[in-house]
Coordinates of C-alpha atoms and ligand atoms in Angstrom, one line a residue:
M1 CA -0.1 -0.1 -0.1
K2 CA 1.5 3.5 -0.7
C3 CA -1.0 6.1 0.4
W4 CA -3.5 5.6 2.9
S5 CA -6.2 3.8 1.0
S6 CA -9.2 2.8 3.0
S7 CA -11.1 5.7 1.9
R8 CA -9.7 5.4 -2.0
R9 CA -13.3 5.2 -3.2
D10 CA -14.4 8.4 -1.3
F11 CA -11.4 10.1 -2.6
L12 CA -12.0 9.2 -6.3
K13 CA -15.6 10.3 -5.8
T14 CA -14.2 13.6 -4.6
I15 CA -12.0 14.0 -7.3
A16 CA -14.9 12.9 -9.6
G17 CA -17.2 15.7 -7.8
L18 CA -14.3 18.3 -8.3
A19 CA -13.8 17.3 -11.9
V20 CA -17.7 18.1 -12.4
S21 CA -17.6 21.6 -10.5
G22 CA -14.2 22.2 -12.6
T23 CA -16.4 21.8 -15.8
A24 CA -19.0 24.3 -14.5
L25 CA -16.4 26.8 -13.5
A26 CA -14.9 26.2 -17.0
R27 CA -17.9 27.5 -19.0
T28 CA -17.1 30.8 -17.4
R29 CA -13.9 31.5 -18.9
R30 CA -13.0 34.1 -21.4
P31 CA -12.3 32.4 -24.6
L32 CA -9.0 34.3 -25.3
E33 CA -7.4 33.7 -21.9
R34 CA -3.9 32.5 -22.3
P35 CA -3.2 29.6 -19.4
V36 CA -1.4 30.8 -16.5
L37 CA 2.1 29.2 -16.6
I38 CA 3.7 27.7 -13.4
V39 CA 7.4 26.7 -13.0
G40 CA 7.8 24.1 -10.2
G41 CA 5.8 20.9 -9.0
G42 CA 6.5 21.2 -5.4
L43 CA 3.7 21.6 -3.0
A44 CA 3.3 25.5 -3.8
G45 CA 3.4 25.3 -7.6
L46 CA 0.7 22.2 -7.2
A47 CA -1.3 24.3 -4.7
V48 CA -1.3 27.2 -7.1
L49 CA -2.5 24.9 -9.9
D50 CA -5.3 23.5 -7.8
A51 CA -6.7 27.0 -6.6
L52 CA -6.5 28.5 -10.5
K53 CA -8.1 25.6 -11.7
A54 CA -11.0 25.9 -8.5
A55 CA -11.1 29.3 -9.5
G56 CA -12.2 28.4 -13.4
R57 CA -8.8 29.5 -14.6
Q58 CA -6.4 27.6 -17.5
A59 CA -3.1 26.9 -16.1
V60 CA -0.3 24.4 -17.1
L61 CA 2.5 23.5 -14.7
F62 CA 6.2 22.6 -15.9
E63 CA 8.1 20.2 -13.3
A64 CA 11.9 19.5 -14.5
S65 CA 12.1 16.1 -12.8
P66 CA 9.9 13.0 -13.8
R67 CA 8.8 13.2 -10.1
L68 CA 6.1 15.8 -8.4
G69 CA 6.5 16.7 -5.0
G70 CA 9.8 18.4 -4.8
R71 CA 11.2 18.7 -1.0
I72 CA 8.3 16.1 -0.4
L73 CA 9.9 12.9 -0.8
T74 CA 8.4 9.7 1.1
I75 CA 10.8 6.7 0.8
R76 CA 9.2 3.1 1.2
D77 CA 11.7 1.1 -0.8
G78 CA 13.7 -1.5 1.2
L79 CA 11.4 -0.8 4.3
E80 CA 8.9 -3.6 5.7
P81 CA 5.5 -3.2 4.4
G82 CA 3.5 -0.3 6.2
L83 CA 6.6 1.6 7.0
R84 CA 7.7 5.0 5.4
A85 CA 10.7 7.5 6.0
E86 CA 10.3 11.1 5.0
A87 CA 13.2 12.5 3.5
G88 CA 11.6 16.0 3.3
G89 CA 8.4 17.5 4.7
E90 CA 7.0 15.5 7.6
Q91 CA 5.8 17.0 10.9
I92 CA 2.9 19.2 10.8
M93 CA 2.1 21.4 13.9
R94 CA -1.3 22.0 15.0
I95 CA -1.1 25.7 13.7
H96 CA -0.6 24.4 10.3
Q97 CA -4.0 25.2 9.6
R98 CA -3.5 25.2 5.8
V99 CA -2.0 22.0 5.9
H100 CA -4.8 20.6 8.1
R101 CA -7.3 22.1 5.7
L102 CA -5.8 20.5 2.8
A103 CA -5.5 17.3 4.2
S104 CA -8.8 17.1 5.2
D105 CA -10.2 18.4 1.6
L106 CA -8.3 15.5 0.2
R107 CA -9.3 13.1 2.9
I108 CA -5.9 12.4 4.2
P109 CA -5.8 11.7 7.9
L110 CA -3.3 13.0 10.2
I111 CA -1.8 10.8 12.9
D112 CA 0.1 11.7 16.3
Y113 CA 3.4 10.6 17.1
P114 CA 3.0 8.0 19.8
F115 CA 4.3 8.1 23.3
L116 CA 4.8 11.8 23.2
E117 CA 4.0 11.8 26.8
G118 CA 6.9 9.3 27.8
D119 CA 10.4 9.9 28.9
L120 CA 12.9 12.0 26.9
V121 CA 16.1 10.5 26.4
F122 CA 19.2 12.7 26.6
R123 CA 23.0 11.3 25.2
Y124 CA 25.6 12.9 27.4
H125 CA 29.2 11.8 27.1
G126 CA 28.2 8.2 26.1
R127 CA 25.4 8.0 28.8
M128 CA 21.7 7.7 28.0
L129 CA 19.8 10.0 30.4
R130 CA 16.1 9.5 30.6
F131 CA 14.3 12.6 32.1
R132 CA 10.5 13.6 32.3
L133 CA 10.7 17.1 33.7
P134 CA 13.5 19.3 33.5
S135 CA 14.3 19.0 37.2
D136 CA 15.2 15.1 36.7
L137 CA 18.3 16.0 34.5
P138 CA 21.4 15.5 36.6
A139 CA 23.4 18.4 37.7
A140 CA 26.3 17.6 35.2
L141 CA 24.2 18.6 32.5
T142 CA 22.3 21.5 33.9
D143 CA 25.1 23.2 35.8
G144 CA 25.8 26.7 34.8
L145 CA 21.9 27.3 33.7
S146 CA 20.4 30.2 35.4
P147 CA 17.5 29.2 38.2
W148 CA 15.1 30.4 35.7
E149 CA 16.5 28.3 32.8
K150 CA 16.9 25.2 35.2
T151 CA 12.9 25.1 35.3
R152 CA 12.8 25.3 31.5
W153 CA 12.8 22.4 29.0
P154 CA 16.6 23.0 28.2
H155 CA 16.2 21.8 24.5
R156 CA 13.5 24.7 24.1
L157 CA 15.3 27.3 26.0
H158 CA 15.4 29.7 22.8
L159 CA 11.5 29.3 22.6
A160 CA 11.1 30.1 26.3
Y161 CA 13.1 33.4 26.1
T162 CA 11.3 34.2 23.0
E163 CA 7.7 33.7 24.5
N164 CA 7.6 36.7 26.8
A165 CA 9.9 39.0 24.9
D166 CA 8.8 42.3 23.3
P167 CA 8.4 42.1 19.6
L168 CA 11.6 43.2 17.8
A169 CA 11.7 46.0 15.0
D170 CA 12.5 44.3 11.4
D171 CA 15.6 46.2 11.3
D172 CA 17.0 45.5 14.7
P173 CA 20.9 44.7 13.8
R174 CA 21.4 42.3 16.6
S175 CA 21.9 38.5 15.6
A176 CA 19.6 36.2 17.6
L177 CA 22.3 35.2 20.1
Q178 CA 23.1 38.9 21.1
W179 CA 19.4 39.4 21.6
L180 CA 19.0 36.2 23.6
R181 CA 22.2 37.2 25.7
D182 CA 20.5 40.8 26.4
L183 CA 17.6 38.9 27.7
G184 CA 19.8 36.8 30.1
L185 CA 20.6 33.7 28.3
S186 CA 23.5 32.0 30.3
R187 CA 26.7 30.6 28.8
R188 CA 25.6 27.1 29.6
G189 CA 22.2 27.9 28.1
E190 CA 24.0 29.0 25.0
A191 CA 25.3 25.4 24.4
F192 CA 21.5 24.2 24.3
V193 CA 20.4 27.0 22.1
R194 CA 23.3 26.3 19.8
A195 CA 22.5 22.7 19.7
F196 CA 18.7 22.7 19.4
A197 CA 17.6 26.1 17.5
A198 CA 16.8 25.1 13.9
I199 CA 18.7 28.1 12.5
D200 CA 22.3 28.9 13.8
P201 CA 21.6 31.6 16.3
E202 CA 24.6 33.5 15.8
Q203 CA 24.0 33.9 11.8
T204 CA 20.2 34.8 12.0
S205 CA 18.6 38.2 12.4
A206 CA 17.0 38.6 15.8
A207 CA 13.9 39.7 14.4
Y208 CA 13.6 36.8 12.0
F209 CA 14.3 34.3 14.8
Q210 CA 11.7 35.7 17.1
R211 CA 9.3 35.4 14.4
I212 CA 9.8 31.8 13.7
A213 CA 10.5 30.8 17.3
R214 CA 7.1 32.5 18.5
R215 CA 5.4 30.4 15.9
E216 CA 7.2 27.2 16.7
A217 CA 6.5 27.8 20.7
A218 CA 2.9 28.1 19.8
G219 CA 3.1 25.2 17.5
G220 CA 1.6 22.4 19.3
N221 CA 2.3 18.7 19.0
S222 CA 3.3 17.2 15.8
Q223 CA 1.4 15.2 13.6
V224 CA 2.2 13.2 10.3
L225 CA 0.3 12.3 7.4
A226 CA -1.2 8.7 7.3
G227 CA 0.5 6.9 4.7
G228 CA 3.2 9.4 3.9
S229 CA 3.6 13.3 3.3
D230 CA 3.5 12.3 -0.6
C231 CA -0.1 11.8 -0.4
L232 CA -0.6 15.2 -0.3
S233 CA 1.3 16.1 -3.4
E234 CA 0.2 13.0 -5.4
A235 CA -3.5 13.9 -4.4
L236 CA -3.2 17.1 -5.7
A237 CA -1.3 16.1 -8.9
A238 CA -3.8 13.3 -9.6
R239 CA -6.6 16.1 -9.8
H240 CA -4.8 17.9 -12.8
A241 CA -2.9 15.3 -14.5
Q242 CA -3.5 16.9 -17.9
S243 CA -2.2 20.2 -16.9
I244 CA 1.0 19.0 -15.6
R245 CA 4.4 18.6 -18.0
R246 CA 6.9 16.5 -16.3
N247 CA 10.4 16.3 -17.5
T248 CA 10.1 19.8 -18.7
P249 CA 13.0 22.3 -17.0
I250 CA 12.5 25.6 -17.5
K251 CA 15.7 27.5 -18.5
T252 CA 15.1 31.0 -19.8
V253 CA 12.7 33.5 -18.8
V254 CA 12.0 36.4 -21.3
I255 CA 10.3 39.3 -19.3
G256 CA 8.2 41.5 -21.6
A257 CA 5.6 44.7 -20.6
N258 CA 2.7 42.4 -20.8
T259 CA 3.6 38.6 -21.4
A260 CA 6.7 36.5 -20.5
T261 CA 7.9 33.7 -22.6
L262 CA 9.5 30.8 -20.8
L263 CA 12.0 28.6 -23.0
D264 CA 12.5 25.1 -21.7
A265 CA 15.3 22.7 -22.0
A266 CA 14.4 21.3 -25.5
G267 CA 13.9 25.2 -26.6
V268 CA 10.3 25.2 -27.0
A269 CA 8.8 28.8 -26.0
H270 CA 5.9 29.2 -23.9
V271 CA 4.1 32.4 -23.8
A272 CA 1.9 33.8 -21.1
D273 CA 0.4 36.9 -19.5
Q274 CA 1.0 35.7 -16.1
V275 CA 4.0 33.1 -14.7
V276 CA 4.2 31.9 -11.4
L277 CA 7.9 30.8 -10.5
A278 CA 7.1 28.1 -7.7
L279 CA 11.0 27.6 -7.0
P280 CA 13.5 27.4 -4.1
L281 CA 16.1 30.5 -4.2
G282 CA 18.8 28.2 -5.8
P283 CA 17.1 27.3 -9.0
L284 CA 15.3 30.4 -9.1
L285 CA 18.8 32.4 -9.2
E286 CA 19.9 29.7 -11.8
L287 CA 17.3 30.7 -14.4
D288 CA 18.4 33.0 -17.3
Y289 CA 16.4 36.1 -17.2
R290 CA 16.4 38.3 -20.3
P291 CA 16.8 41.5 -20.3
G292 CA 17.7 40.8 -16.9
Q293 CA 16.9 39.3 -13.3
P294 CA 13.8 40.9 -11.7
R295 CA 14.3 43.7 -9.1
W296 CA 12.9 41.4 -6.1
L297 CA 15.1 38.7 -7.1
S298 CA 18.2 40.9 -7.1
R299 CA 17.1 42.9 -4.0
W300 CA 15.2 40.3 -1.6
G301 CA 16.9 37.1 -2.9
A302 CA 20.4 38.6 -2.0
A303 CA 19.2 39.1 1.5
R304 CA 18.4 35.4 2.1
V305 CA 20.9 32.4 3.0
V306 CA 20.1 28.8 1.9
A307 CA 20.2 26.6 4.9
H308 CA 20.7 22.9 4.4
E309 CA 19.0 19.9 6.4
L310 CA 19.5 16.2 5.9
K311 CA 17.7 13.3 7.3
V312 CA 18.8 9.8 7.4
H313 CA 16.7 6.7 8.2
G314 CA 17.1 3.4 9.6
Q315 CA 14.8 0.3 10.1
V316 CA 14.9 -0.8 13.6
D317 CA 13.2 -3.1 16.1
A318 CA 10.7 -0.9 18.2
R319 CA 10.4 -3.5 20.6
E320 CA 14.1 -3.9 21.4
L321 CA 14.2 0.2 21.6
A322 CA 11.1 0.2 23.9
A323 CA 13.0 -2.4 26.1
L324 CA 15.9 0.1 26.3
G325 CA 13.4 2.7 27.5
I326 CA 13.6 4.5 24.1
R327 CA 10.0 5.2 23.1
Q328 CA 10.3 8.3 20.9
H329 CA 13.1 11.1 20.8
I330 CA 16.6 10.9 21.6
M331 CA 18.6 14.0 21.7
G332 CA 22.1 15.5 22.4
F333 CA 24.7 17.8 21.7
E334 CA 26.5 15.7 19.1
F335 CA 25.2 14.6 16.0
P336 CA 22.6 13.1 15.5
R337 CA 21.2 15.9 17.8
M338 CA 17.6 14.7 17.3
T339 CA 16.7 11.3 16.4
W340 CA 12.9 10.1 16.3
L341 CA 10.6 7.2 15.7
L342 CA 8.1 7.3 13.0
P343 CA 4.4 6.5 14.3
E344 CA 3.9 3.2 12.1
R345 CA 5.0 -0.3 13.4
S346 CA 5.3 -3.0 10.6
A347 CA 3.4 -6.5 11.5
N348 CA 6.7 -7.8 13.1
G349 CA 7.5 -4.7 15.3
K350 CA 9.8 -2.9 13.3
A351 CA 9.9 0.9 13.1
V352 CA 11.6 3.7 11.3
L353 CA 14.3 5.8 13.1
S354 CA 15.0 9.1 11.6
A355 CA 17.9 11.5 12.2
T356 CA 18.7 15.1 11.2
A357 CA 21.4 17.4 10.6
V358 CA 21.5 21.0 9.7
N359 CA 24.2 23.0 8.2
Q360 CA 27.5 22.8 9.6
E361 CA 26.6 19.2 11.0
I362 CA 26.5 18.1 7.3
P363 CA 30.1 18.7 6.0
L364 CA 31.2 17.6 9.4
L365 CA 29.9 14.3 8.6
Q366 CA 31.0 14.2 5.3
A367 CA 34.5 14.8 6.0
A368 CA 34.1 12.0 8.7
R369 CA 33.6 9.9 5.3
F370 CA 30.1 8.8 6.2
R371 CA 29.5 8.0 2.4
G372 CA 27.5 11.4 1.9
V373 CA 25.6 10.5 5.2
Q374 CA 23.6 7.6 3.3
D375 CA 24.6 5.1 6.0
M376 CA 22.5 5.3 9.1
D377 CA 23.9 2.1 10.2
R378 CA 27.5 3.1 10.8
L379 CA 26.3 6.4 12.0
L380 CA 24.4 4.5 14.9
R381 CA 27.6 2.2 15.4
Q382 CA 29.6 5.5 16.0
Q383 CA 27.3 7.5 18.0
L384 CA 24.5 5.3 19.4
P385 CA 26.3 2.0 20.3
L386 CA 23.2 0.6 22.2
L387 CA 21.3 0.9 19.0
R388 CA 23.8 -0.5 16.7
S389 CA 22.5 -4.1 16.3
L390 CA 19.0 -2.8 15.4
A391 CA 19.2 -0.6 12.2
V392 CA 19.2 -3.0 9.3
K393 CA 17.9 -0.6 6.3
T394 CA 19.1 3.0 5.7
R395 CA 18.9 5.9 3.7
G396 CA 18.7 10.0 3.1
E397 CA 18.4 12.2 0.1
D398 CA 21.1 15.0 -0.2
W399 CA 19.1 18.1 -1.0
E400 CA 22.1 20.2 -0.3
H401 CA 23.5 18.8 -3.7
N402 CA 20.3 18.3 -5.5
P403 CA 20.5 21.1 -8.5
L404 CA 16.5 21.3 -8.3
I405 CA 16.4 21.9 -4.7
G406 CA 19.8 23.1 -3.7
G407 CA 19.1 23.2 0.1
A408 CA 16.3 22.9 2.5
Y409 CA 15.0 26.3 3.1
T410 CA 16.2 30.0 3.6
Y411 CA 16.5 32.7 6.3
A412 CA 17.2 36.0 6.8
P413 CA 20.9 36.5 8.2
T414 CA 22.1 38.7 10.7
G415 CA 22.1 42.4 9.7
S416 CA 19.5 42.0 6.8
R417 CA 16.2 43.7 7.2
G418 CA 13.9 40.7 6.2
A419 CA 11.4 42.5 4.6
P420 CA 8.5 40.8 3.0
P421 CA 9.0 40.1 -0.7
V422 CA 7.1 42.1 -3.7
L423 CA 5.5 39.1 -5.2
R424 CA 4.6 40.6 -8.7
E425 CA 7.1 42.1 -11.1
G426 CA 5.5 42.4 -14.4
P427 CA 4.1 39.1 -15.4
L428 CA 5.9 37.3 -12.9
V429 CA 4.6 36.3 -9.6
L430 CA 6.8 34.6 -6.9
A431 CA 5.7 31.4 -4.8
G432 CA 7.4 28.7 -2.6
S433 CA 8.0 28.0 0.7
D434 CA 11.2 29.9 0.9
Y435 CA 9.3 33.4 0.6
S436 CA 6.8 32.7 3.0
D437 CA 6.4 33.3 6.8
Y438 CA 7.2 29.6 7.3
S439 CA 10.3 29.1 5.2
G440 CA 11.2 25.4 5.5
W441 CA 7.5 24.2 6.3
M442 CA 4.7 22.6 4.1
E443 CA 2.7 25.3 5.5
G444 CA 4.8 28.1 3.8
A445 CA 4.4 26.4 0.4
L446 CA 0.7 26.7 0.9
Q447 CA 0.5 30.2 2.3
S448 CA 2.7 31.5 -0.4
A449 CA 0.5 29.7 -3.0
E450 CA -2.6 31.5 -1.4
A451 CA -0.6 34.9 -1.9
A452 CA 0.3 34.3 -5.4
V453 CA -3.0 33.0 -6.5
S454 CA -4.8 36.0 -5.1
E455 CA -2.1 38.3 -6.7
I456 CA -3.0 36.6 -10.2
L457 CA -6.6 36.9 -9.6
R458 CA -6.4 40.5 -8.6
Y459 CA -4.4 41.3 -11.7
S460 CA -7.0 39.9 -14.1
P461 CA -10.0 38.8 -12.2
Ligands
FAD1 C1 15.0 17.6 5.1 C2 13.9 18.5 5.1 C3 13.0 18.5 6.2 C4 12.0 18.9 6.2 N1 11.1 18.9 7.2 C5 9.6 19.4 7.2 C6 8.8 19.0 8.2 O1 9.2 18.5 9.0 N2 7.6 19.6 8.2 C7 7.3 20.5 7.0 O2 6.1 21.0 7.0 N3 8.1 20.8 6.4 C8 9.4 20.4 6.2 N4 10.2 20.4 5.3 C9 9.9 21.7 4.3 C10 8.8 21.1 3.2 O3 9.2 19.8 2.6 C11 9.2 22.3 2.0 O4 9.1 23.6 2.7 C12 8.0 22.3 0.9 O5 7.9 20.9 0.7 C13 8.6 23.1 -0.1 O6 7.7 23.3 -1.2 P1 7.9 24.1 -2.6 O7 7.0 23.8 -3.4 O8 8.1 25.6 -2.0 O9 9.5 23.9 -3.1 P2 9.9 22.5 -3.7 O10 9.1 21.6 -2.9 O11 11.1 22.4 -3.6 O12 9.3 22.7 -5.2 C14 10.1 23.0 -6.1 C15 10.1 22.3 -7.3 O13 10.4 23.1 -8.6 C16 11.2 21.9 -9.5 N5 12.1 22.7 -10.3 C17 13.4 23.2 -9.9 N6 14.0 24.0 -10.8 C18 13.0 23.8 -11.8 C19 13.2 24.4 -13.2 N7 14.3 25.0 -13.7 N8 12.0 24.2 -14.1 C20 10.9 23.4 -13.5 N9 10.8 22.8 -12.4 C21 11.9 23.0 -11.7 C22 11.7 21.0 -8.5 O14 11.9 19.7 -9.1 C23 10.7 20.9 -7.4 O15 9.7 19.7 -7.7 C24 11.6 19.7 5.1 C25 12.3 20.1 3.9 C26 13.7 19.1 4.2 C27 14.3 19.4 2.8

């Protein structure tokens, strides 16, 4: 079974219903309307296509690769039936309302991570420390924290500091780390913030860091899509198969006063009144723009930095892990600093253990010749000796070196203003998670798609 299937019949009925309503809407189209062209078949591009079609507009999507979904990539090969690993988009927070709405529209249920209430495990100097409350942690780990910090979850210190702080101005020149120190962060607390904040607090603008940390603090427990994150992209793609051109990389964008012409890799020209570029920052900068780069790209794109994230996965025996007292998360200062079990269990009790690496951890691992960090088993042998006999299948996806993605998300570095992007320039409209308030989240891809579609409809209602 690939995607969740017990409601497949309902799902097909939904698609059939939508096709009918699409036909009704199509009758209202103006006869001379040229299709809106969308570049990029990740979640943002697919959501733009879906919304434009629902509004009765013609649209065609170009995807460079044979696969749709972009940074949504569910791995099932090599794992036991019923198990999956997510190489990209995975966790959905309670506040990710757009993802919740879309999943419900597509009839894909969300499931909680199990055992979220159980002990947490902290690896420290080769020992596995189990704790339920911050006060359970041994002094060796918490010595040097301030009395206030000792009462907080140490791996969520950056969120704790953020929750009660006054909002920062967009042009605050401080780095996130300087700002947290100004709020009272101790030296020991800094080690936790450096290890567990997803973005390097020294390199990130304080205002940007505050915005995303506040949201994370409010996020609530995570869930995942039943059957796999790719059920989301595949269900959207299935609605509009006729309007999607796979294996069609766009190379050149010729920008006119009222039209844009896209040249694909085969040299075929596609002309449109409106074009949505739904691409990550790297591939967006790679396009050949004539007569020159759009202004928003030169200005705003230059003020963003691409961060890299990599996940690796191993198939493990969940019962043996439970016997070791490990039910959900393992964290630590060294790599892998965050390791977690996916909710599914196979018939014979196997589960998928995933680990994540961000930015500077990736080259460190590559230097250590972990064969491009593809080898979870060796990783576990080195870093988690207790688990070494359990991991049998391993894999990851190296987004950093994927030319169609070139990284995982973007952020505003220290000193940048982090102003919102200008979405439109002439016939070009920008979309994609990287340009949203939720960079690095599926929610951001949907938020950006919503904004791009309202811009398209405003321009030619
Ligand atoms: C390791 C990792 C972990 C993540 N974890 C989470 C998580 O837990 N929760 C969460 O919500 N999100 C997570 N995300 C983020 C989420 O997956 C992304 O934000 C979202 O999927 C991005 O969608 P997008 O459409 O903006 O871009 P993409 O998915 O990058 O789509 C862009 C598409 O454009 C195509 N393309 C590129 N160049 C061209 C061209 N020249 N012509 C035509 N097509 C082109 C690409 O092939 C791709 O399909 C994670 C991402 C990564 C990489």
